XYZ file of C-alpha atoms in Angstrom:
354
model
C -156.644 -4.619 13.787
C -153.090 -3.180 14.450
C -154.885 -0.814 17.203
C -155.533 -3.896 19.618
C -152.884 -5.971 19.286
C -150.685 -3.514 20.348
C -152.902 -2.108 23.314
C -151.917 -5.168 25.551
C -147.873 -4.513 24.526
C -148.094 -0.535 24.508
C -149.568 -0.530 28.455
C -146.781 -3.164 29.263
C -143.860 -1.074 28.259
C -145.713 2.022 29.711
C -145.688 0.698 32.872
C -142.233 -1.043 32.489
C -141.519 2.515 31.729
C -142.964 4.252 35.220
C -140.797 1.850 37.027
C -137.791 2.443 35.193
C -138.269 6.517 35.926
C -138.894 5.615 39.690
C -135.788 3.206 39.720
C -134.171 6.229 38.898
C -133.144 7.714 42.094
C -131.951 4.221 43.597
C -130.374 2.909 40.711
C -129.013 6.021 38.707
C -125.660 4.300 37.152
C -126.952 1.253 36.340
C -129.652 3.136 34.069
C -127.732 6.178 32.496
C -125.356 3.684 31.480
C -127.999 1.187 29.904
C -129.448 4.271 27.912
C -125.827 5.835 26.492
C -125.479 2.057 25.249
C -128.767 1.567 23.716
C -130.830 3.204 21.148
C -134.118 1.335 21.928
C -135.772 3.855 23.898
C -134.082 7.157 21.937
C -132.543 6.667 19.029
C -129.264 8.807 17.964
C -129.994 11.952 16.373
C -127.232 11.667 13.269
C -129.234 9.155 12.116
C -131.810 9.539 9.591
C -135.004 9.608 10.047
C -135.715 5.790 8.022
C -132.742 4.242 9.702
C -134.048 5.601 13.459
C -137.464 3.948 13.659
C -136.374 0.885 11.482
C -133.612 0.369 14.135
C -135.778 -1.409 16.303
C -139.334 -2.825 15.507
C -140.482 -3.438 18.836
C -140.538 0.294 19.806
C -141.424 1.402 16.067
C -144.781 -0.930 16.157
C -145.867 0.113 19.457
C -145.374 3.779 18.526
C -146.919 3.049 15.073
C -149.887 1.092 17.054
C -150.750 3.878 19.271
C -151.241 6.704 16.647
C -153.534 3.940 14.985
C -155.646 3.845 18.520
C -155.874 7.112 19.079
C -154.328 6.708 22.776
C -150.635 7.537 23.918
C -149.477 6.097 26.790
C -146.106 4.352 26.071
C -145.226 8.250 24.425
C -146.150 9.563 27.223
C -144.095 7.466 29.708
C -141.540 7.799 27.164
C -141.637 11.891 28.242
C -141.768 10.899 31.738
C -138.882 8.943 31.499
C -136.798 11.791 30.175
C -138.337 14.230 32.397
C -137.064 12.347 34.939
C -133.667 11.978 33.599
C -133.530 15.423 33.458
C -134.008 16.302 37.032
C -131.879 13.717 38.030
C -128.900 15.491 35.657
C -129.856 18.788 38.063
C -129.698 17.092 40.724
C -126.419 15.050 40.545
C -124.852 19.029 38.867
C -125.154 20.030 42.503
C -122.580 17.509 43.817
C -118.883 16.203 42.957
C -119.545 14.053 39.539
C -117.001 12.404 37.255
C -116.497 14.358 33.898
C -116.887 10.797 32.485
C -120.140 9.973 33.999
C -121.378 13.564 33.607
C -120.858 14.187 29.559
C -122.424 10.561 29.776
C -125.295 12.011 31.403
C -125.647 14.782 28.505
C -124.895 12.668 25.552
C -128.098 10.582 26.479
C -130.158 13.524 27.193
C -129.272 15.471 24.057
C -130.661 12.404 21.761
C -133.522 11.859 24.243
C -134.530 15.479 23.744
C -133.761 16.119 20.120
C -135.979 12.482 19.253
C -138.690 14.618 21.111
C -137.986 17.665 19.365
C -138.350 15.807 15.764
C -140.537 12.961 16.199
C -143.151 14.257 18.352
C -143.331 18.366 19.322
C -143.657 18.990 15.854
C -146.004 15.926 14.170
C -148.388 15.328 17.503
C -150.839 18.363 16.123
C -151.506 15.925 13.155
C -151.995 12.508 15.233
C -155.659 11.595 15.523
C -156.464 11.320 19.300
C -159.571 9.028 21.152
C -159.470 11.596 23.858
C -158.948 15.603 23.184
C -157.742 15.942 27.008
C -154.655 13.433 26.139
C -153.581 15.662 23.348
C -153.503 19.015 25.679
C -151.412 16.069 28.514
C -149.125 15.277 25.955
C -148.182 18.473 25.273
C -148.275 19.840 28.516
C -145.563 17.414 29.317
C -143.331 18.591 26.316
C -143.444 22.159 27.494
C -142.807 21.060 31.092
C -140.159 19.459 30.439
C -138.540 21.694 28.018
C -139.613 24.351 30.837
C -137.164 21.751 33.058
C -134.281 22.691 31.318
C -134.184 25.782 30.990
C -134.546 26.742 34.346
C -130.771 25.207 34.098
C -130.229 27.515 30.916
C -131.432 29.867 33.550
C -128.678 29.585 35.732
C -125.605 28.866 32.874
C -122.763 31.132 33.966
C -122.241 32.550 29.931
C -126.039 32.686 29.574
C -125.692 36.606 28.644
C -122.744 35.143 25.607
C -125.759 33.136 24.284
C -123.853 30.049 25.543
C -125.499 26.830 27.233
C -124.269 23.111 27.822
C -124.951 20.392 25.220
C -128.785 19.530 26.556
C -130.165 23.062 27.322
C -128.723 24.070 23.478
C -131.066 21.292 22.179
C -134.029 23.300 23.489
C -132.508 27.155 23.020
C -131.690 26.450 19.454
C -134.584 24.922 18.676
C -137.319 27.345 20.434
C -135.195 30.659 20.518
C -131.262 31.193 18.697
C -132.004 28.731 15.965
C -135.668 28.771 15.637
C -138.319 27.827 13.278
C -141.296 28.639 12.953
C -142.775 24.727 12.368
C -140.728 24.455 16.159
C -142.490 27.444 17.387
C -146.024 26.917 16.567
C -146.831 24.082 18.904
C -146.442 26.939 21.669
C -148.129 29.791 19.275
C -151.457 26.972 18.421
C -153.096 27.315 21.970
C -152.367 30.974 22.170
C -153.891 31.794 19.024
C -157.436 32.017 19.856
C -157.397 33.229 23.301
C -159.973 31.759 26.247
C -162.557 30.978 23.544
C -161.542 27.083 22.898
C -161.550 26.508 26.889
C -164.967 28.560 27.305
C -166.541 26.971 24.437
C -165.716 23.195 26.322
C -167.089 24.155 29.269
C -169.676 25.414 27.628
C -169.994 21.820 26.137
C -170.169 20.347 29.290
C -166.542 18.904 28.687
C -165.044 19.643 32.196
C -162.271 17.551 32.016
C -161.078 18.703 28.234
C -161.694 21.993 29.103
C -159.158 21.610 32.882
C -156.715 20.322 30.642
C -156.557 22.992 27.592
C -156.252 25.653 30.441
C -153.420 23.440 32.194
C -151.814 23.420 28.690
C -152.263 27.476 28.705
C -151.418 27.939 32.135
C -147.775 26.205 31.134
C -147.107 27.762 27.151
C -147.789 31.031 28.846
C -144.852 29.867 31.510
C -142.864 29.137 28.693
C -143.054 31.958 26.640
C -142.459 34.166 29.349
C -139.171 32.102 29.911
C -137.718 32.257 26.127
C -138.838 35.788 26.305
C -136.796 36.520 29.278
C -133.921 34.536 28.314
C -133.772 36.101 25.238
C -133.263 39.353 26.635
C -130.391 38.300 28.959
C -128.338 37.294 26.294
C -126.552 40.555 25.304
C -126.582 41.916 21.716
C -129.421 40.314 20.693
C -132.904 43.062 20.208
C -135.118 39.848 18.967
C -136.114 36.646 18.582
C -138.597 34.684 16.026
C -140.838 33.911 19.172
C -141.332 37.314 19.491
C -141.280 38.498 16.420
C -144.227 35.953 15.470
C -145.987 37.608 18.537
C -146.065 40.836 17.067
C -146.664 39.993 13.489
C -149.992 41.130 12.043
C -152.293 38.111 10.725
C -150.512 35.379 11.836
C -152.626 33.761 14.671
C -154.937 33.035 11.281
C -152.064 30.756 10.252
C -151.952 28.841 13.580
C -155.486 28.257 13.838
C -157.287 31.373 15.669
C -159.032 34.284 15.118
C -158.754 35.230 11.209
C -159.782 38.844 12.881
C -157.674 38.342 16.057
C -153.967 38.965 16.364
C -151.756 37.169 18.923
C -150.784 39.993 20.704
C -155.180 40.323 20.390
C -155.630 36.406 21.745
C -152.681 37.609 24.913
C -155.457 40.304 26.370
C -158.514 38.478 25.605
C -156.850 35.440 28.366
C -155.875 38.642 30.849
C -159.602 40.245 30.809
C -161.601 36.959 30.714
C -163.342 36.132 33.823
C -163.632 32.592 32.202
C -159.367 31.075 33.097
C -157.954 31.091 36.221
C -155.418 33.706 37.727
C -152.332 31.798 36.358
C -153.052 32.243 32.834
C -154.326 35.985 32.997
C -151.463 36.423 35.117
C -148.658 34.934 33.021
C -150.485 37.242 30.062
C -150.008 39.783 30.823
C -146.667 39.388 31.632
C -146.161 38.195 28.397
C -147.664 40.954 27.057
C -145.364 43.509 29.325
C -142.271 42.456 27.535
C -143.263 41.824 24.100
C -144.208 45.727 24.665
C -141.380 46.536 26.460
C -139.065 44.128 24.562
C -139.718 45.462 20.610
C -139.780 49.524 21.946
C -136.071 49.737 19.989
C -136.934 47.693 17.108
C -136.613 49.454 14.343
C -136.725 51.002 11.635
C -139.930 51.554 13.817
C -141.967 48.995 16.482
C -144.828 47.358 16.102
C -147.861 48.793 17.265
C -150.217 47.541 19.657
C -152.969 49.170 19.026
C -153.340 47.849 15.295
C -152.507 44.694 16.833
C -154.978 44.867 19.847
C -157.823 45.387 16.850
C -157.933 49.019 16.618
C -158.314 51.801 18.254
C -162.218 50.744 19.797
C -160.615 47.918 21.191
C -158.435 49.201 22.651
C -160.584 51.473 24.652
C -162.221 48.561 25.929
C -159.262 46.281 26.520
C -157.841 49.353 29.067
C -161.625 49.556 30.724
C -161.541 45.593 31.138
C -158.365 45.421 32.679
C -158.902 48.848 34.784
C -162.023 46.899 35.838
C -160.088 43.973 36.817
C -157.957 45.354 38.885
C -160.499 46.551 41.553
C -162.308 43.273 42.113
C -159.043 41.175 41.887
C -157.082 40.403 45.498
C -153.913 38.387 44.680
C -150.775 40.477 44.913
C -148.703 39.041 41.938
C -152.181 39.337 39.119
C -152.216 42.903 40.434
C -148.616 43.576 39.801
C -148.765 42.148 36.627
C -152.026 44.348 35.589
C -150.206 47.269 36.221
C -147.461 46.649 34.855
C -149.220 45.491 31.625
C -150.281 49.233 32.184
C -147.247 50.527 32.733
C -145.742 49.719 29.446
C -148.440 49.907 27.292
C -148.758 53.810 28.364
C -145.274 55.088 28.244
C -143.611 52.454 25.821
C -143.246 53.822 22.127
C -144.972 50.283 20.986
C -147.948 50.737 23.287
C -150.993 52.788 23.376
C -149.029 56.207 24.650
C -147.756 56.693 20.772
C-alpha cells in the first residue's frame, strides 16, 4: 500500500530534518543559503497550490502518504525545523548582521510560515490520525511556533502603529489584522468544548491523549492571550475578529462545542474546573478578564457576560465557584488572575455589574 511504501522514506526524511535542525546553530549560513535557493521544503507562497505541490514529487508523495497512513513524522519535523529557523533568526538579530543576509532569512521564513498557514494550520483538522495525541501535538507545535513569532512582534518598535517586519506580519495578518474565520477556527476549536474532552479522555483511561489535549489547551490559551494583548497595543483598534468570535452568542456550537455553551462559558469552565492544570485555569482567567475589559467600550453597546455565561443562575454558580477556588489556591499567579477577573467582571460595562 502507499502507506507502507512511504513509511520508511517518511521516517528517514524526518530524521534528516531533525539533523538539519540540530546543525543550524553550527552551520547557519549553509543551511539558510540552501533553503533560499530551493523550494524542496517550503514552496514559494506566490505560486498556485497545484504548482507548489507539483514542483517536487518526492515531497508531495511523502506528505500525501502520511495523510493516508494517519501518522505525520515528516510534517512534525518540518514544523520543528521552522521553529528552529525562527529562533535562530531572532537570536542572530541581536548581533550585527549584514542586511542582505537578514533579508535572505526573512524571505525563507515568510515562505515557511506561509506554507504552515495555508497547507497545515487550516487543513489538519480534517486529516486522518491513528493517534489522537499526535493530532493534538501537531496543533500544539504550530501554536507554539506562532507564539514564538509573536514574541518578536511584541518587541517591534512600531507595534503601536501596527507595523511589523515581514516574518511577524505573516502571523499577525493571519490571526489579527486580516484574520478570517478559517484561520481562527483552529484556535477556538480546542477551547469551545471547555474541559469536558480532557475529563472524558481521563475517564476512559486514555491518559496520554488527555495530557496532549491539556497541553494544547494551555498553548492555545497562551496564544489567545498574546493576540488580545497585541491588539490592545495597536493604536486605533477597539476589537479584533478573534475577540468578536469569542464574544459571539452561539458560535461555539459551530466549531465543535456544546450547542448550549458559548465560548465565554467554556473559558469560565476552564477557570472553575478542578480537572485541568493551574496553567490552563490561570490563562483562561486572564483571557476572560481581557475580553471583559476590552469589550467594555464596544458600540452601540458591549456584549453581556451574563448572557454569554449562560444566564443569571449559571453566573451565580460561576461566581460562587471562583470565590471558592480563591480560598484553596496557593499559587500567586493563579490567585492574582482570579481576583483580576472578579474585579473586571464586577466593574466593567460588559461584565456582571451592569
